mmCIF file of C-alpha atoms in Angstrom:
data_model
loop_
_atom_site.group_PDB
_atom_site.id
_atom_site.type_symbol
_atom_site.label_atom_id
_atom_site.label_comp_id
_atom_site.label_asym_id
_atom_site.label_seq_id
_atom_site.Cartn_x
_atom_site.Cartn_y
_atom_site.Cartn_z
ATOM 1 C CA MET A 171 -5.256 18.525 15.248
ATOM 2 C CA ASN A 172 -5.247 14.817 14.368
ATOM 3 C CA LEU A 173 -3.389 13.187 11.466
ATOM 4 C CA ALA A 174 -6.321 13.376 9.055
ATOM 5 C CA GLU A 175 -6.946 17.077 9.777
ATOM 6 C CA LEU A 176 -3.242 17.821 9.455
ATOM 7 C CA GLY A 177 -3.244 16.000 6.134
ATOM 8 C CA VAL A 178 -6.119 18.073 4.798
ATOM 9 C CA GLU A 179 -4.393 21.331 5.749
ATOM 10 C CA ARG A 180 -1.039 20.350 4.276
ATOM 11 C CA CYS A 181 -2.634 19.030 1.094
ATOM 12 C CA ARG A 182 -4.585 22.258 0.684
ATOM 13 C CA LYS A 183 -1.391 24.304 0.939
ATOM 14 C CA ALA A 184 0.440 21.992 -1.459
ATOM 15 C CA GLY A 185 -2.372 22.060 -3.994
ATOM 16 C CA TYR A 186 -3.068 18.325 -3.722
ATOM 17 C CA LEU A 187 -6.493 18.499 -2.103
ATOM 18 C CA GLY A 188 -9.101 16.942 -4.349
ATOM 19 C CA ALA A 189 -6.522 15.354 -6.622
ATOM 20 C CA VAL A 190 -5.697 12.116 -4.875
ATOM 21 C CA GLY A 191 -7.157 12.400 -1.372
ATOM 22 C CA THR A 192 -5.540 12.789 2.024
ATOM 23 C CA PRO A 193 -3.965 10.387 4.512
ATOM 24 C CA THR A 194 -6.392 8.795 6.928
ATOM 25 C CA ALA A 195 -6.111 8.250 10.660
ATOM 26 C CA ASP A 196 -7.515 4.819 11.476
ATOM 27 C CA ALA A 197 -8.553 3.448 14.870
ATOM 28 C CA THR A 198 -7.765 -0.129 13.817
ATOM 29 C CA SER A 199 -5.015 -1.877 15.776
ATOM 30 C CA PHE A 200 -3.315 -5.256 15.537
ATOM 31 C CA GLU A 201 -5.492 -6.404 18.442
ATOM 32 C CA ASP A 202 -8.492 -6.083 16.114
ATOM 33 C CA VAL A 203 -6.965 -8.564 13.664
ATOM 34 C CA GLY A 204 -7.635 -12.177 14.610
ATOM 35 C CA GLY A 205 -6.111 -15.334 13.209
ATOM 36 C CA LEU A 206 -3.259 -13.583 11.380
ATOM 37 C CA GLU A 207 -0.549 -13.640 14.033
ATOM 38 C CA GLU A 208 2.188 -14.772 11.631
ATOM 39 C CA HIS A 209 1.283 -12.031 9.144
ATOM 40 C CA VAL A 210 1.313 -9.399 11.905
ATOM 41 C CA ARG A 211 4.701 -10.537 13.181
ATOM 42 C CA GLY A 212 6.188 -10.545 9.688
ATOM 43 C CA LEU A 213 4.874 -7.073 8.830
ATOM 44 C CA LYS A 214 6.142 -5.605 12.088
ATOM 45 C CA GLU A 215 9.633 -6.871 11.346
ATOM 46 C CA MET A 216 9.961 -6.093 7.639
ATOM 47 C CA VAL A 217 7.749 -2.991 7.259
ATOM 48 C CA MET A 218 6.942 -1.368 10.588
ATOM 49 C CA LEU A 219 10.428 -1.362 12.083
ATOM 50 C CA PRO A 220 12.182 0.296 9.084
ATOM 51 C CA LEU A 221 9.405 2.897 8.729
ATOM 52 C CA VAL A 222 9.291 3.958 12.370
ATOM 53 C CA TYR A 223 12.982 3.594 13.257
ATOM 54 C CA PRO A 224 14.902 4.308 10.020
ATOM 55 C CA ASP A 225 18.154 5.358 11.736
ATOM 56 C CA LEU A 226 18.315 2.201 13.833
ATOM 57 C CA CYS A 227 17.530 -0.007 10.852
ATOM 58 C CA GLU A 228 20.144 1.740 8.725
ATOM 59 C CA THR A 229 22.732 1.005 11.394
ATOM 60 C CA LEU A 230 21.671 -2.645 11.486
ATOM 61 C CA GLY A 231 21.446 -2.897 7.702
ATOM 62 C CA ILE A 232 17.691 -3.542 7.708
ATOM 63 C CA ARG A 233 15.674 -2.086 4.842
ATOM 64 C CA ALA A 234 11.952 -2.055 4.230
ATOM 65 C CA PRO A 235 10.757 -3.860 1.098
ATOM 66 C CA ARG A 236 9.715 -1.695 -1.822
ATOM 67 C CA GLY A 237 6.338 -3.342 -1.881
ATOM 68 C CA VAL A 238 4.297 -6.108 -0.279
ATOM 69 C CA LEU A 239 1.602 -8.044 -2.132
ATOM 70 C CA PHE A 240 -1.368 -9.402 -0.175
ATOM 71 C CA HIS A 241 -3.299 -12.096 -2.005
ATOM 72 C CA GLY A 242 -5.992 -14.550 -1.052
ATOM 73 C CA PRO A 243 -9.779 -15.041 -1.032
ATOM 74 C CA PRO A 244 -12.099 -12.116 -0.211
ATOM 75 C CA GLY A 245 -12.788 -11.412 3.445
ATOM 76 C CA THR A 246 -9.548 -12.847 4.828
ATOM 77 C CA GLY A 247 -8.304 -9.621 6.440
ATOM 78 C CA LYS A 248 -6.067 -8.072 3.783
ATOM 79 C CA THR A 249 -7.480 -4.545 4.017
ATOM 80 C CA LEU A 250 -7.962 -4.740 7.789
ATOM 81 C CA LEU A 251 -4.324 -5.688 8.336
ATOM 82 C CA ALA A 252 -3.113 -2.861 6.101
ATOM 83 C CA ARG A 253 -5.140 -0.360 8.151
ATOM 84 C CA ALA A 254 -3.766 -1.754 11.412
ATOM 85 C CA LEU A 255 -0.227 -1.445 10.069
ATOM 86 C CA ALA A 256 -0.736 2.246 9.317
ATOM 87 C CA SER A 257 -2.505 3.033 12.584
ATOM 88 C CA GLY A 258 -0.807 4.964 15.341
ATOM 89 C CA LYS A 259 -1.866 2.097 17.599
ATOM 90 C CA ALA A 260 0.408 -0.301 15.737
ATOM 91 C CA GLY A 261 3.367 0.932 17.806
ATOM 92 C CA GLY A 262 5.479 4.036 17.320
ATOM 93 C CA PRO A 263 4.452 7.317 15.659
ATOM 94 C CA PRO A 264 1.479 7.455 13.254
ATOM 95 C CA ILE A 265 2.068 6.440 9.652
ATOM 96 C CA ALA A 266 0.192 8.250 6.882
ATOM 97 C CA PHE A 267 -2.078 5.812 5.060
ATOM 98 C CA PHE A 268 -3.204 6.385 1.470
ATOM 99 C CA MET A 269 -5.784 3.914 0.224
ATOM 100 C CA ARG A 270 -6.924 3.690 -3.389
ATOM 101 C CA ARG A 271 -9.012 1.070 -5.151
ATOM 102 C CA GLY A 272 -7.602 -0.064 -8.450
ATOM 103 C CA GLY A 273 -10.487 1.235 -10.527
ATOM 104 C CA ASP A 274 -10.436 4.662 -8.846
ATOM 105 C CA VAL A 275 -7.220 5.606 -10.618
ATOM 106 C CA LEU A 276 -8.589 4.909 -14.090
ATOM 107 C CA SER A 277 -9.999 7.813 -16.093
ATOM 108 C CA LYS A 278 -11.614 8.347 -19.474
ATOM 109 C CA TRP A 279 -9.221 11.254 -20.056
ATOM 110 C CA VAL A 280 -5.889 10.388 -21.636
ATOM 111 C CA GLY A 281 -3.003 10.806 -19.199
ATOM 112 C CA GLU A 282 -5.199 11.554 -16.171
ATOM 113 C CA GLY A 283 -4.658 8.151 -14.544
ATOM 114 C CA GLU A 284 -0.887 8.472 -14.853
ATOM 115 C CA ARG A 285 -1.043 11.992 -13.402
ATOM 116 C CA THR A 286 -3.085 10.739 -10.441
ATOM 117 C CA LEU A 287 -0.529 8.037 -9.707
ATOM 118 C CA ARG A 288 2.390 10.451 -9.828
ATOM 119 C CA LYS A 289 0.647 12.886 -7.462
ATOM 120 C CA LEU A 290 -0.237 10.067 -5.095
ATOM 121 C CA PHE A 291 3.377 8.935 -4.816
ATOM 122 C CA ALA A 292 4.579 12.535 -4.434
ATOM 123 C CA GLN A 293 2.037 13.148 -1.700
ATOM 124 C CA ALA A 294 3.026 9.963 0.129
ATOM 125 C CA ARG A 295 6.634 11.139 0.049
ATOM 126 C CA ALA A 296 5.581 14.475 1.579
ATOM 127 C CA PHE A 297 3.879 12.668 4.481
ATOM 128 C CA GLN A 298 6.515 10.004 5.081
ATOM 129 C CA PRO A 299 6.654 7.636 6.809
ATOM 130 C CA SER A 300 3.662 6.493 4.814
ATOM 131 C CA ILE A 301 1.973 3.527 3.207
ATOM 132 C CA ILE A 302 0.223 3.478 -0.161
ATOM 133 C CA PHE A 303 -2.383 0.727 -0.231
ATOM 134 C CA PHE A 304 -3.875 -0.361 -3.553
ATOM 135 C CA ASP A 305 -6.964 -2.503 -3.045
ATOM 136 C CA GLU A 306 -8.040 -4.624 -6.023
ATOM 137 C CA LEU A 307 -4.617 -4.202 -7.612
ATOM 138 C CA ASP A 308 -5.608 -6.432 -10.529
ATOM 139 C CA GLY A 309 -8.024 -3.707 -11.651
ATOM 140 C CA LEU A 310 -5.210 -1.156 -11.799
ATOM 141 C CA ALA A 311 -2.375 -3.254 -13.207
ATOM 142 C CA PRO A 312 -3.729 -6.228 -15.169
ATOM 143 C CA VAL A 313 -1.573 -8.345 -17.440
ATOM 144 C CA ARG A 314 -0.642 -6.304 -20.500
ATOM 145 C CA SER A 315 -1.564 -7.814 -23.858
ATOM 146 C CA ALA A 316 -2.039 -6.837 -27.489
ATOM 147 C CA ARG A 317 -5.801 -6.712 -26.929
ATOM 148 C CA GLN A 318 -5.510 -4.213 -24.081
ATOM 149 C CA ASP A 319 -6.013 -0.535 -24.879
ATOM 150 C CA GLN A 320 -2.928 1.672 -24.911
ATOM 151 C CA ALA A 321 -4.181 3.972 -22.139
ATOM 152 C CA HIS A 322 -4.460 1.113 -19.640
ATOM 153 C CA ALA A 323 -1.044 -0.248 -20.596
ATOM 154 C CA SER A 324 0.407 3.220 -20.013
ATOM 155 C CA ILE A 325 -0.936 3.256 -16.447
ATOM 156 C CA VAL A 326 0.750 -0.075 -15.749
ATOM 157 C CA THR A 327 4.014 1.263 -17.159
ATOM 158 C CA THR A 328 3.742 4.388 -14.978
ATOM 159 C CA LEU A 329 3.172 2.306 -11.856
ATOM 160 C CA LEU A 330 6.208 0.173 -12.692
ATOM 161 C CA ALA A 331 8.353 3.293 -13.086
ATOM 162 C CA LEU A 332 7.128 4.711 -9.765
ATOM 163 C CA MET A 333 7.845 1.422 -8.015
ATOM 164 C CA ASP A 334 11.351 1.447 -9.485
ATOM 165 C CA GLY A 335 11.856 4.914 -7.975
ATOM 166 C CA ILE A 336 11.606 3.623 -4.414
ATOM 167 C CA GLU A 337 15.093 4.896 -3.514
ATOM 168 C CA ASP A 338 13.905 8.464 -4.097
ATOM 169 C CA ARG A 339 10.726 7.989 -2.051
ATOM 170 C CA GLY A 340 12.336 7.525 1.341
ATOM 171 C CA GLN A 341 10.093 5.978 3.966
ATOM 172 C CA VAL A 342 7.257 4.946 1.687
ATOM 173 C CA VAL A 343 6.030 1.374 1.294
ATOM 174 C CA VAL A 344 3.517 0.221 -1.314
ATOM 175 C CA ILE A 345 1.076 -2.549 -0.417
ATOM 176 C CA GLY A 346 -1.183 -4.158 -2.987
ATOM 177 C CA ALA A 347 -4.096 -6.505 -2.338
ATOM 178 C CA THR A 348 -5.811 -8.801 -4.791
ATOM 179 C CA ASN A 349 -7.981 -11.891 -4.965
ATOM 180 C CA ARG A 350 -6.436 -12.793 -8.330
ATOM 181 C CA PRO A 351 -2.619 -12.657 -8.249
ATOM 182 C CA ASP A 352 -2.465 -14.374 -11.645
ATOM 183 C CA ALA A 353 -4.295 -11.390 -13.191
ATOM 184 C CA ILE A 354 -1.609 -8.866 -12.146
ATOM 185 C CA ASP A 355 1.043 -7.905 -14.673
ATOM 186 C CA PRO A 356 4.001 -10.218 -13.918
ATOM 187 C CA ALA A 357 6.469 -7.321 -14.104
ATOM 188 C CA LEU A 358 5.116 -6.063 -10.767
ATOM 189 C CA ARG A 359 6.077 -9.321 -9.062
ATOM 190 C CA ARG A 360 9.705 -9.180 -10.080
ATOM 191 C CA PRO A 361 12.445 -8.308 -7.541
ATOM 192 C CA GLY A 362 12.620 -4.613 -6.735
ATOM 193 C CA ARG A 363 8.882 -3.994 -6.907
ATOM 194 C CA PHE A 364 6.633 -6.169 -4.765
ATOM 195 C CA ASP A 365 9.546 -7.788 -2.933
ATOM 196 C CA ARG A 366 7.394 -9.737 -0.503
ATOM 197 C CA GLU A 367 4.162 -11.659 -0.908
ATOM 198 C CA MET A 368 1.755 -12.792 1.785
ATOM 199 C CA LEU A 369 -0.916 -15.418 1.230
ATOM 200 C CA PHE A 370 -4.133 -14.939 3.202
ATOM 201 C CA ARG A 371 -5.907 -18.283 3.531
ATOM 202 C CA LEU A 372 -9.422 -18.893 4.772
ATOM 203 C CA PRO A 373 -9.275 -19.129 8.582
ATOM 204 C CA GLY A 374 -9.180 -22.519 10.240
ATOM 205 C CA LEU A 375 -11.077 -23.487 13.379
ATOM 206 C CA THR A 376 -8.534 -21.955 15.782
ATOM 207 C CA ALA A 377 -8.271 -18.748 13.756
ATOM 208 C CA ARG A 378 -12.059 -18.408 13.612
ATOM 209 C CA HIS A 379 -12.233 -18.711 17.383
ATOM 210 C CA ARG A 380 -9.676 -15.902 17.750
ATOM 211 C CA ILE A 381 -11.610 -13.734 15.308
ATOM 212 C CA LEU A 382 -14.753 -14.114 17.405
#
């Protein structure tokens, strides 16, 4: 039974199936990511190592960041790199990977979006080590303002609270990706939430050659 099948079975028993989805097993590896060698090296050191070898990192005083924010133009490898990080081919045991697009969490029913977020974080904790990847984060957590509806602001507040609860989540790292970092609520970029940020630039000539 592979990781995805195991996830389906465990989610069914836990009553999560159909609520927020199941972890995915991805065939993507770091070798499939071209032109992002510095990003790969940085993620291996600050995310991969603490997730896969928590006891060793605790002894050395190394801790994974609570969250990592990927930002840059579309098509620069943000989602691909997140999948490679969660793949069993990235080195070490498989890491459960939960991917959600920002708009997928939103709901017309009051309180449903917040409930989905809480279940997602609880499920990620059950499958730790795991990574929660929010694509199009600006659609989920835009800048709060007086003109924004209360329901959307409540979702942002819930996400902030869940990010603050990282100590209770164990080996769970949250990664967010966006093309518009200025559109994300600034509270998410404060220390203790998305602790690290990575800029994905358009590839240069050398990087394009490696991609090909």
